[in-house]
Amino acid sequence: MSVRGYFVAFSKCTLLLSLRILLLVPAGLPVRSQGDSQSDNKVMDNITVRQGETVFLRCAQGDVVTHTAWLNRSSILYAGEDKWSVDPRVSLVTLNQEEFTIQIENVDMTDEGQYVCAVQTSSRPRTTSVHILVQVPPKIINLSRDIVVNEGSNVTLMCQANGKPEPSISWKLISSSGDLASDDEYLEIPSISRQRAGTYECTAVNDIDTDVQTIDVTVNYAPTVSEGRDVGVTLGQRGVLECEADAVPEADFEWYKDDRRIFNGFDSMEIVNSGSLSKLMFFNVSDSEYGNYTCVAINKLGSSNTSFLLYVVIEPTSSTLLQGPRAVQDGSGGAMGVHSHTCLLFIVFLPFLLRF
């Protein structure tokens, strides 16, 4: 090693020893506020900084300073102009007779704690300490996944977050007008119903920011079908029977005439399914197609059905109006069709009949 190298090493060792002695000297002195001019051991106000920001540590100099340093947890960050810290985020800002300022960029939780500026003057040593408080915005770190359950099941949703100050957690169902809400990490939903299905929002809040994430809850249930509506169709014309089912997952549909299942292409009929709606379409109604029909909606949780009556409608003519009401019989002998009001028709056509 060269003479210069020995000299540099000796200087650093001497400086380190001096700083350690400097820190030990005032250790027994009482710690007073910064405003007490009688004390050589000053405590500055806490510095509160948000995670990711830059913090500046300033230390007044004055007098004739022989040694000065910024330390953190007994580790030297800067000794005068010499950087001892290996952290690239730490750098020197100002060093003159008035102040000694360093900065720490992109502050993180690991930077929180006490920092000490140690100054050795020609007369006596003094220190100034400051505590850095790092605030961290909330972040949801553990959230239940989207789930699919059967109606009547017990459901527990979990949402956990970290941050500083510690964030508060709240839940709400945002895809419904329901009043379901909670102010806890866990949301308990006993015997869940289909009305509780939807998107649940977890919100984590502290003084710094807000974090929001959502969970989709799907509730499966057996089909329920709307009541069938009887339809009248003129012979040879088009007609349609409509069957609507509420179910999750969506229902499959089956159509029957009496006890016989209908398939596409069956006697000029066509089944058209679209989501929750199924249509049985007739393109040229014949006598044999009048009668009773059943729609069955099925999913893995159950089934439901409803019945329809396709009946004949006879277009009114002058002769049928004169004859009064006429009943149309179905295959079982029951009367069906459109019934006329005899008295009303008689009054309407009375002047016409008197001409003959």
mmCIF file of C-alpha atoms in Angstrom:
data_model
loop_
_atom_site.group_PDB
_atom_site.id
_atom_site.type_symbol
_atom_site.label_atom_id
_atom_site.label_comp_id
_atom_site.label_asym_id
_atom_site.label_seq_id
_atom_site.Cartn_x
_atom_site.Cartn_y
_atom_site.Cartn_z
ATOM 1 C CA MET A 1 0.000 0.000 0.000
ATOM 2 C CA SER A 2 1.294 3.481 -0.862
ATOM 3 C CA VAL A 3 1.933 6.216 1.672
ATOM 4 C CA ARG A 4 -1.139 8.040 0.385
ATOM 5 C CA GLY A 5 -3.264 4.905 0.895
ATOM 6 C CA TYR A 6 -2.083 4.550 4.483
ATOM 7 C CA PHE A 7 -2.834 8.191 5.071
ATOM 8 C CA VAL A 8 -6.385 7.932 3.706
ATOM 9 C CA ALA A 9 -7.114 4.789 5.746
ATOM 10 C CA PHE A 10 -5.676 6.396 8.877
ATOM 11 C CA SER A 11 -7.791 9.508 8.307
ATOM 12 C CA LYS A 12 -10.988 7.481 7.972
ATOM 13 C CA CYS A 13 -10.261 5.469 11.084
ATOM 14 C CA THR A 14 -9.522 8.655 13.006
ATOM 15 C CA LEU A 15 -12.744 10.207 11.727
ATOM 16 C CA LEU A 16 -14.798 7.151 12.649
ATOM 17 C CA LEU A 17 -13.292 7.093 16.139
ATOM 18 C CA SER A 18 -13.932 10.799 16.548
ATOM 19 C CA LEU A 19 -17.563 10.410 15.501
ATOM 20 C CA ARG A 20 -18.113 7.500 17.856
ATOM 21 C CA ILE A 21 -16.628 9.498 20.730
ATOM 22 C CA LEU A 22 -18.756 12.438 19.608
ATOM 23 C CA LEU A 23 -21.923 10.368 19.834
ATOM 24 C CA LEU A 24 -20.980 8.954 23.220
ATOM 25 C CA VAL A 25 -20.172 12.261 24.839
ATOM 26 C CA PRO A 26 -23.708 13.730 24.822
ATOM 27 C CA ALA A 27 -25.426 10.432 25.471
ATOM 28 C CA GLY A 28 -25.887 11.173 29.151
ATOM 29 C CA LEU A 29 -27.162 14.689 28.578
ATOM 30 C CA PRO A 30 -30.903 15.364 28.857
ATOM 31 C CA VAL A 31 -32.774 15.505 25.547
ATOM 32 C CA ARG A 32 -34.589 18.781 25.155
ATOM 33 C CA SER A 33 -36.693 20.400 22.441
ATOM 34 C CA GLN A 34 -35.123 22.303 19.611
ATOM 35 C CA GLY A 35 -36.184 25.598 21.115
ATOM 36 C CA ASP A 36 -33.989 25.159 24.224
ATOM 37 C CA SER A 37 -30.815 27.123 23.463
ATOM 38 C CA GLN A 38 -29.108 25.767 26.583
ATOM 39 C CA SER A 39 -28.863 22.270 25.174
ATOM 40 C CA ASP A 40 -26.282 20.861 22.793
ATOM 41 C CA ASN A 41 -28.481 17.839 22.135
ATOM 42 C CA LYS A 42 -31.459 18.930 20.057
ATOM 43 C CA VAL A 43 -34.489 17.034 18.831
ATOM 44 C CA MET A 44 -36.189 18.330 15.704
ATOM 45 C CA ASP A 45 -39.842 17.812 14.862
ATOM 46 C CA ASN A 46 -40.700 14.504 13.223
ATOM 47 C CA ILE A 47 -40.584 14.460 9.456
ATOM 48 C CA THR A 48 -43.560 12.696 7.886
ATOM 49 C CA VAL A 49 -43.079 11.621 4.290
ATOM 50 C CA ARG A 50 -45.034 9.412 1.932
ATOM 51 C CA GLN A 51 -43.581 6.263 0.472
ATOM 52 C CA GLY A 52 -41.800 7.022 -2.799
ATOM 53 C CA GLU A 53 -41.136 10.683 -2.036
ATOM 54 C CA THR A 54 -37.816 12.405 -1.293
ATOM 55 C CA VAL A 55 -36.900 13.545 2.223
ATOM 56 C CA PHE A 56 -34.324 16.231 3.051
ATOM 57 C CA LEU A 57 -32.334 16.068 6.312
ATOM 58 C CA ARG A 58 -30.973 19.503 7.295
ATOM 59 C CA CYS A 59 -28.551 20.206 10.101
ATOM 60 C CA ALA A 60 -27.364 23.683 11.149
ATOM 61 C CA GLN A 61 -23.567 24.104 11.408
ATOM 62 C CA GLY A 62 -22.214 27.395 12.762
ATOM 63 C CA ASP A 63 -19.065 28.041 14.813
ATOM 64 C CA VAL A 64 -15.905 26.380 13.632
ATOM 65 C CA VAL A 65 -16.835 22.816 12.681
ATOM 66 C CA THR A 66 -14.058 20.286 12.685
ATOM 67 C CA HIS A 67 -16.134 17.175 11.993
ATOM 68 C CA THR A 68 -19.775 16.642 10.944
ATOM 69 C CA ALA A 69 -21.760 13.589 9.931
ATOM 70 C CA TRP A 70 -25.257 12.246 9.331
ATOM 71 C CA LEU A 71 -25.957 8.844 10.866
ATOM 72 C CA ASN A 72 -28.807 6.367 10.939
ATOM 73 C CA ARG A 73 -28.904 3.578 13.538
ATOM 74 C CA SER A 74 -25.179 4.062 14.241
ATOM 75 C CA SER A 75 -24.377 3.735 10.540
ATOM 76 C CA ILE A 76 -22.630 6.726 8.986
ATOM 77 C CA LEU A 77 -24.383 8.021 5.872
ATOM 78 C CA TYR A 78 -22.152 11.025 5.208
ATOM 79 C CA ALA A 79 -19.076 12.273 7.019
ATOM 80 C CA GLY A 80 -18.574 15.739 5.672
ATOM 81 C CA GLU A 81 -18.316 15.402 1.902
ATOM 82 C CA ASP A 82 -17.406 11.716 2.118
ATOM 83 C CA LYS A 83 -20.252 9.334 1.410
ATOM 84 C CA TRP A 84 -20.127 6.222 3.563
ATOM 85 C CA SER A 85 -23.535 4.835 2.670
ATOM 86 C CA VAL A 86 -23.663 2.390 -0.244
ATOM 87 C CA ASP A 87 -27.316 3.279 -0.889
ATOM 88 C CA PRO A 88 -27.552 5.124 -4.240
ATOM 89 C CA ARG A 89 -30.695 6.918 -3.026
ATOM 90 C CA VAL A 90 -28.676 8.869 -0.444
ATOM 91 C CA SER A 91 -26.827 11.949 -1.681
ATOM 92 C CA LEU A 92 -25.290 15.213 -0.461
ATOM 93 C CA VAL A 93 -27.272 18.386 -1.113
ATOM 94 C CA THR A 94 -25.526 21.165 0.807
ATOM 95 C CA LEU A 95 -22.437 21.418 2.997
ATOM 96 C CA ASN A 96 -21.270 24.872 4.096
ATOM 97 C CA GLN A 97 -20.847 26.937 7.250
ATOM 98 C CA GLU A 98 -24.646 27.329 7.629
ATOM 99 C CA GLU A 99 -26.031 23.874 6.968
ATOM 100 C CA PHE A 100 -25.303 20.238 6.214
ATOM 101 C CA THR A 101 -28.123 18.704 4.162
ATOM 102 C CA ILE A 102 -28.498 15.268 2.631
ATOM 103 C CA GLN A 103 -31.449 13.696 0.813
ATOM 104 C CA ILE A 104 -32.964 10.213 0.567
ATOM 105 C CA GLU A 105 -34.898 9.553 -2.600
ATOM 106 C CA ASN A 106 -37.756 7.101 -3.117
ATOM 107 C CA VAL A 107 -38.293 6.672 0.624
ATOM 108 C CA ASP A 108 -39.500 3.273 1.811
ATOM 109 C CA MET A 109 -40.587 1.753 5.124
ATOM 110 C CA THR A 110 -37.019 0.579 5.766
ATOM 111 C CA ASP A 111 -35.935 4.228 5.923
ATOM 112 C CA GLU A 112 -38.187 4.975 8.894
ATOM 113 C CA GLY A 113 -36.432 5.707 12.172
ATOM 114 C CA GLN A 114 -34.117 8.136 13.918
ATOM 115 C CA TYR A 115 -31.393 10.104 12.117
ATOM 116 C CA VAL A 116 -28.647 12.011 13.935
ATOM 117 C CA CYS A 117 -26.526 14.913 12.772
ATOM 118 C CA ALA A 118 -23.307 14.927 14.822
ATOM 119 C CA VAL A 119 -21.194 18.063 14.831
ATOM 120 C CA GLN A 120 -17.802 18.563 16.467
ATOM 121 C CA THR A 121 -16.903 22.231 16.849
ATOM 122 C CA SER A 122 -13.803 23.836 18.238
ATOM 123 C CA SER A 123 -15.532 24.235 21.580
ATOM 124 C CA ARG A 124 -17.797 21.261 22.222
ATOM 125 C CA PRO A 125 -19.724 18.503 20.427
ATOM 126 C CA ARG A 126 -23.456 18.648 19.744
ATOM 127 C CA THR A 127 -26.052 16.483 18.052
ATOM 128 C CA THR A 128 -29.390 17.071 16.374
ATOM 129 C CA SER A 129 -31.788 14.161 15.960
ATOM 130 C CA VAL A 130 -34.898 13.803 13.837
ATOM 131 C CA HIS A 131 -37.331 10.927 13.387
ATOM 132 C CA ILE A 132 -38.618 10.047 9.927
ATOM 133 C CA LEU A 133 -42.149 8.649 9.740
ATOM 134 C CA VAL A 134 -43.001 6.972 6.440
ATOM 135 C CA GLN A 135 -46.651 6.875 5.401
ATOM 136 C CA VAL A 136 -47.669 4.074 3.043
ATOM 137 C CA PRO A 137 -50.840 4.118 0.909
ATOM 138 C CA PRO A 138 -53.155 1.141 1.417
ATOM 139 C CA LYS A 139 -52.732 -1.896 -0.774
ATOM 140 C CA ILE A 140 -55.048 -4.891 -0.827
ATOM 141 C CA ILE A 141 -52.760 -7.902 -0.568
ATOM 142 C CA ASN A 142 -55.152 -10.794 0.030
ATOM 143 C CA LEU A 143 -58.561 -10.986 -1.627
ATOM 144 C CA SER A 144 -60.979 -13.851 -2.148
ATOM 145 C CA ARG A 145 -61.298 -15.037 -5.743
ATOM 146 C CA ASP A 146 -64.460 -14.916 -7.836
ATOM 147 C CA ILE A 147 -66.705 -17.733 -6.651
ATOM 148 C CA VAL A 148 -69.685 -19.738 -7.861
ATOM 149 C CA VAL A 149 -72.008 -21.219 -5.210
ATOM 150 C CA ASN A 150 -75.440 -22.802 -5.044
ATOM 151 C CA GLU A 151 -78.306 -20.891 -3.544
ATOM 152 C CA GLY A 152 -78.541 -21.514 0.205
ATOM 153 C CA SER A 153 -74.784 -21.931 0.734
ATOM 154 C CA ASN A 154 -72.844 -20.025 3.408
ATOM 155 C CA VAL A 155 -70.310 -17.626 1.882
ATOM 156 C CA THR A 156 -67.293 -15.896 3.458
ATOM 157 C CA LEU A 157 -65.364 -13.223 1.551
ATOM 158 C CA MET A 158 -61.928 -12.038 2.735
ATOM 159 C CA CYS A 159 -60.096 -8.777 2.055
ATOM 160 C CA GLN A 160 -56.791 -7.914 3.767
ATOM 161 C CA ALA A 161 -54.666 -4.826 3.185
ATOM 162 C CA ASN A 162 -51.524 -3.208 4.523
ATOM 163 C CA GLY A 163 -50.482 0.423 4.757
ATOM 164 C CA LYS A 164 -49.459 3.052 7.265
ATOM 165 C CA PRO A 165 -51.507 4.297 9.000
ATOM 166 C CA GLU A 166 -53.280 0.945 9.098
ATOM 167 C CA PRO A 167 -56.136 1.057 6.574
ATOM 168 C CA SER A 168 -59.771 0.435 7.402
ATOM 169 C CA ILE A 169 -61.661 -2.174 5.348
ATOM 170 C CA SER A 170 -65.240 -1.943 4.093
ATOM 171 C CA TRP A 171 -67.448 -4.115 1.860
ATOM 172 C CA LYS A 172 -70.504 -3.371 -0.233
ATOM 173 C CA LEU A 173 -72.573 -5.055 -2.925
ATOM 174 C CA ILE A 174 -72.419 -2.666 -5.877
ATOM 175 C CA SER A 175 -74.454 -4.544 -8.490
ATOM 176 C CA SER A 176 -77.661 -4.505 -6.497
ATOM 177 C CA SER A 177 -79.884 -2.045 -4.685
ATOM 178 C CA GLY A 178 -79.551 -4.185 -1.556
ATOM 179 C CA ASP A 179 -78.177 -2.793 1.690
ATOM 180 C CA LEU A 180 -75.543 -5.482 2.252
ATOM 181 C CA ALA A 181 -72.381 -3.867 3.690
ATOM 182 C CA SER A 182 -69.650 -4.574 6.243
ATOM 183 C CA ASP A 183 -66.732 -2.802 7.934
ATOM 184 C CA ASP A 184 -64.582 -5.858 8.534
ATOM 185 C CA GLU A 185 -61.936 -7.874 6.705
ATOM 186 C CA TYR A 186 -64.391 -10.761 6.482
ATOM 187 C CA LEU A 187 -67.860 -10.538 4.966
ATOM 188 C CA GLU A 188 -70.180 -13.327 6.100
ATOM 189 C CA ILE A 189 -73.238 -14.148 3.939
ATOM 190 C CA PRO A 190 -75.248 -16.987 5.504
ATOM 191 C CA SER A 191 -77.618 -18.985 3.275
ATOM 192 C CA ILE A 192 -76.969 -16.797 0.240
ATOM 193 C CA SER A 193 -79.900 -16.052 -2.051
ATOM 194 C CA ARG A 194 -79.956 -15.190 -5.743
ATOM 195 C CA GLN A 195 -80.601 -11.547 -4.798
ATOM 196 C CA ARG A 196 -77.150 -11.480 -3.151
ATOM 197 C CA ALA A 197 -75.363 -12.455 -6.357
ATOM 198 C CA GLY A 198 -73.284 -9.780 -8.063
ATOM 199 C CA THR A 199 -70.114 -7.735 -7.718
ATOM 200 C CA TYR A 200 -68.740 -7.097 -4.243
ATOM 201 C CA GLU A 201 -66.382 -4.174 -3.689
ATOM 202 C CA CYS A 202 -63.661 -4.158 -1.035
ATOM 203 C CA THR A 203 -62.281 -0.718 -0.142
ATOM 204 C CA ALA A 204 -59.117 -0.109 1.914
ATOM 205 C CA VAL A 205 -58.692 3.476 3.130
ATOM 206 C CA ASN A 206 -56.147 5.403 5.183
ATOM 207 C CA ASP A 207 -55.077 9.048 5.407
ATOM 208 C CA ILE A 208 -52.928 8.701 2.309
ATOM 209 C CA ASP A 209 -55.038 7.016 -0.353
ATOM 210 C CA THR A 210 -57.659 4.403 -1.219
ATOM 211 C CA ASP A 211 -57.389 0.970 -2.822
ATOM 212 C CA VAL A 212 -60.434 -0.758 -4.312
ATOM 213 C CA GLN A 213 -60.852 -4.273 -5.707
ATOM 214 C CA THR A 214 -63.893 -6.348 -6.621
ATOM 215 C CA ILE A 215 -65.092 -9.951 -6.455
ATOM 216 C CA ASP A 216 -67.855 -11.520 -8.554
ATOM 217 C CA VAL A 217 -70.181 -13.887 -6.708
ATOM 218 C CA THR A 218 -72.358 -16.121 -8.898
ATOM 219 C CA VAL A 219 -75.299 -17.895 -7.286
ATOM 220 C CA ASN A 220 -76.697 -20.950 -9.055
ATOM 221 C CA TYR A 221 -80.395 -21.779 -8.724
ATOM 222 C CA ALA A 222 -82.983 -24.012 -10.370
ATOM 223 C CA PRO A 223 -85.189 -22.656 -13.181
ATOM 224 C CA THR A 224 -88.502 -20.930 -12.680
ATOM 225 C CA VAL A 225 -90.628 -20.353 -15.780
ATOM 226 C CA SER A 226 -93.175 -17.635 -16.448
ATOM 227 C CA GLU A 227 -96.784 -18.753 -16.728
ATOM 228 C CA GLY A 228 -97.638 -19.873 -20.237
ATOM 229 C CA ARG A 229 -99.935 -17.664 -22.323
ATOM 230 C CA ASP A 230 -102.493 -19.380 -24.578
ATOM 231 C CA VAL A 231 -102.325 -18.324 -28.209
ATOM 232 C CA GLY A 232 -104.973 -18.316 -30.909
ATOM 233 C CA VAL A 233 -103.952 -18.771 -34.557
ATOM 234 C CA THR A 234 -105.952 -18.894 -37.768
ATOM 235 C CA LEU A 235 -105.672 -22.121 -39.729
ATOM 236 C CA GLY A 236 -102.789 -21.971 -42.202
ATOM 237 C CA GLN A 237 -101.173 -18.942 -40.576
ATOM 238 C CA ARG A 238 -98.016 -18.435 -38.531
ATOM 239 C CA GLY A 239 -97.926 -18.706 -34.740
ATOM 240 C CA VAL A 240 -95.482 -18.728 -31.869
ATOM 241 C CA LEU A 241 -95.442 -19.918 -28.266
ATOM 242 C CA GLU A 242 -92.910 -18.197 -25.978
ATOM 243 C CA CYS A 243 -91.373 -19.724 -22.851
ATOM 244 C CA GLU A 244 -89.151 -17.644 -20.534
ATOM 245 C CA ALA A 245 -87.097 -19.114 -17.680
ATOM 246 C CA ASP A 246 -85.063 -17.504 -14.893
ATOM 247 C CA ALA A 247 -82.126 -19.772 -14.008
ATOM 248 C CA VAL A 248 -78.386 -19.823 -13.279
ATOM 249 C CA PRO A 249 -76.755 -21.403 -15.113
ATOM 250 C CA GLU A 250 -79.041 -20.740 -18.075
ATOM 251 C CA ALA A 251 -81.647 -23.401 -18.650
ATOM 252 C CA ASP A 252 -81.949 -25.824 -21.550
ATOM 253 C CA PHE A 253 -85.442 -26.051 -23.045
ATOM 254 C CA GLU A 254 -87.569 -28.972 -24.149
ATOM 255 C CA TRP A 255 -90.975 -28.728 -25.852
ATOM 256 C CA TYR A 256 -93.739 -31.342 -25.800
ATOM 257 C CA LYS A 257 -97.114 -31.718 -27.509
ATOM 258 C CA ASP A 258 -99.180 -33.732 -25.120
ATOM 259 C CA ASP A 259 -96.580 -36.369 -24.067
ATOM 260 C CA ARG A 260 -94.503 -36.355 -27.232
ATOM 261 C CA ARG A 261 -91.269 -34.344 -27.381
ATOM 262 C CA ILE A 262 -90.853 -31.910 -30.255
ATOM 263 C CA PHE A 263 -87.630 -31.523 -32.193
ATOM 264 C CA ASN A 264 -86.666 -28.996 -34.842
ATOM 265 C CA GLY A 265 -88.225 -29.807 -38.184
ATOM 266 C CA PHE A 266 -91.076 -31.672 -36.506
ATOM 267 C CA ASP A 267 -94.278 -31.059 -38.527
ATOM 268 C CA SER A 268 -93.184 -27.624 -39.800
ATOM 269 C CA MET A 269 -92.326 -26.429 -36.285
ATOM 270 C CA GLU A 270 -89.044 -24.796 -35.258
ATOM 271 C CA ILE A 271 -87.536 -24.241 -31.787
ATOM 272 C CA VAL A 272 -85.481 -21.055 -31.393
ATOM 273 C CA ASN A 273 -83.573 -20.574 -28.117
ATOM 274 C CA SER A 274 -81.964 -17.294 -27.119
ATOM 275 C CA GLY A 275 -80.640 -17.030 -23.568
ATOM 276 C CA SER A 276 -83.547 -17.215 -21.153
ATOM 277 C CA LEU A 277 -86.190 -17.318 -23.911
ATOM 278 C CA SER A 278 -87.358 -20.250 -26.022
ATOM 279 C CA LYS A 279 -89.815 -19.956 -28.905
ATOM 280 C CA LEU A 280 -91.832 -22.702 -30.552
ATOM 281 C CA MET A 281 -92.645 -21.366 -34.027
ATOM 282 C CA PHE A 282 -95.366 -22.562 -36.410
ATOM 283 C CA PHE A 283 -95.119 -21.607 -40.073
ATOM 284 C CA ASN A 284 -98.385 -23.076 -41.401
ATOM 285 C CA VAL A 285 -100.698 -24.181 -38.623
ATOM 286 C CA SER A 286 -102.677 -27.293 -39.437
ATOM 287 C CA ASP A 287 -105.616 -28.917 -37.637
ATOM 288 C CA SER A 288 -103.325 -31.499 -36.038
ATOM 289 C CA GLU A 289 -101.149 -28.810 -34.443
ATOM 290 C CA TYR A 290 -103.883 -27.301 -32.315
ATOM 291 C CA GLY A 291 -103.875 -28.523 -28.732
ATOM 292 C CA ASN A 292 -101.836 -28.564 -25.523
ATOM 293 C CA TYR A 293 -98.079 -27.855 -25.389
ATOM 294 C CA THR A 294 -95.591 -28.007 -22.507
ATOM 295 C CA CYS A 295 -92.293 -26.130 -22.133
ATOM 296 C CA VAL A 296 -89.723 -27.625 -19.738
ATOM 297 C CA ALA A 297 -86.695 -25.595 -18.526
ATOM 298 C CA ILE A 298 -83.804 -27.652 -17.114
ATOM 299 C CA ASN A 299 -80.413 -26.997 -15.519
ATOM 300 C CA LYS A 300 -78.171 -28.998 -13.179
ATOM 301 C CA LEU A 301 -80.118 -27.864 -10.115
ATOM 302 C CA GLY A 302 -83.622 -28.770 -11.239
ATOM 303 C CA SER A 303 -86.412 -28.147 -13.715
ATOM 304 C CA SER A 304 -89.672 -26.259 -14.125
ATOM 305 C CA ASN A 305 -92.455 -26.348 -16.705
ATOM 306 C CA THR A 306 -95.492 -24.482 -17.951
ATOM 307 C CA SER A 307 -98.352 -25.326 -20.316
ATOM 308 C CA PHE A 308 -99.804 -23.567 -23.353
ATOM 309 C CA LEU A 309 -102.951 -23.981 -25.463
ATOM 310 C CA LEU A 310 -102.737 -23.346 -29.179
ATOM 311 C CA TYR A 311 -106.327 -22.806 -30.331
ATOM 312 C CA VAL A 312 -107.954 -22.030 -33.644
ATOM 313 C CA VAL A 313 -109.245 -18.580 -34.476
ATOM 314 C CA ILE A 314 -111.891 -18.295 -37.209
ATOM 315 C CA GLU A 315 -111.908 -15.047 -39.127
ATOM 316 C CA PRO A 316 -115.363 -13.421 -38.879
ATOM 317 C CA THR A 317 -117.501 -13.151 -42.066
ATOM 318 C CA SER A 318 -120.974 -11.767 -42.675
ATOM 319 C CA SER A 319 -122.450 -15.258 -42.515
ATOM 320 C CA THR A 320 -120.721 -16.145 -39.242
ATOM 321 C CA LEU A 321 -121.808 -12.852 -37.724
ATOM 322 C CA LEU A 322 -125.455 -13.598 -38.621
ATOM 323 C CA GLN A 323 -125.150 -17.045 -37.133
ATOM 324 C CA GLY A 324 -124.078 -15.689 -33.760
ATOM 325 C CA PRO A 325 -121.386 -17.225 -31.558
ATOM 326 C CA ARG A 326 -119.623 -20.364 -32.625
ATOM 327 C CA ALA A 327 -117.586 -22.674 -30.446
ATOM 328 C CA VAL A 328 -114.520 -24.494 -31.709
ATOM 329 C CA GLN A 329 -113.870 -27.934 -30.245
ATOM 330 C CA ASP A 330 -110.439 -29.316 -29.456
ATOM 331 C CA GLY A 331 -109.542 -32.982 -29.437
ATOM 332 C CA SER A 332 -110.973 -33.555 -25.938
ATOM 333 C CA GLY A 333 -114.371 -32.087 -26.778
ATOM 334 C CA GLY A 334 -113.808 -28.818 -24.824
ATOM 335 C CA ALA A 335 -115.115 -25.559 -26.279
ATOM 336 C CA MET A 336 -112.588 -22.941 -27.302
ATOM 337 C CA GLY A 337 -112.397 -19.909 -29.556
ATOM 338 C CA VAL A 338 -113.622 -16.384 -29.629
ATOM 339 C CA HIS A 339 -117.198 -15.894 -28.328
ATOM 340 C CA SER A 340 -119.365 -13.208 -29.878
ATOM 341 C CA HIS A 341 -121.834 -11.062 -28.087
ATOM 342 C CA THR A 342 -125.146 -12.100 -29.656
ATOM 343 C CA CYS A 343 -127.293 -9.239 -28.509
ATOM 344 C CA LEU A 344 -124.840 -6.617 -29.704
ATOM 345 C CA LEU A 345 -124.535 -8.159 -33.150
ATOM 346 C CA PHE A 346 -128.308 -8.452 -33.509
ATOM 347 C CA ILE A 347 -128.778 -4.760 -32.773
ATOM 348 C CA VAL A 348 -126.011 -3.757 -35.168
ATOM 349 C CA PHE A 349 -127.381 -5.762 -38.089
ATOM 350 C CA LEU A 350 -131.120 -5.235 -37.405
ATOM 351 C CA PRO A 351 -131.495 -2.316 -39.919
ATOM 352 C CA PHE A 352 -129.764 -4.396 -42.556
ATOM 353 C CA LEU A 353 -132.136 -7.373 -42.067
ATOM 354 C CA LEU A 354 -135.262 -5.211 -42.230
ATOM 355 C CA ARG A 355 -134.480 -4.228 -45.821
ATOM 356 C CA PHE A 356 -135.261 -7.746 -47.016
#
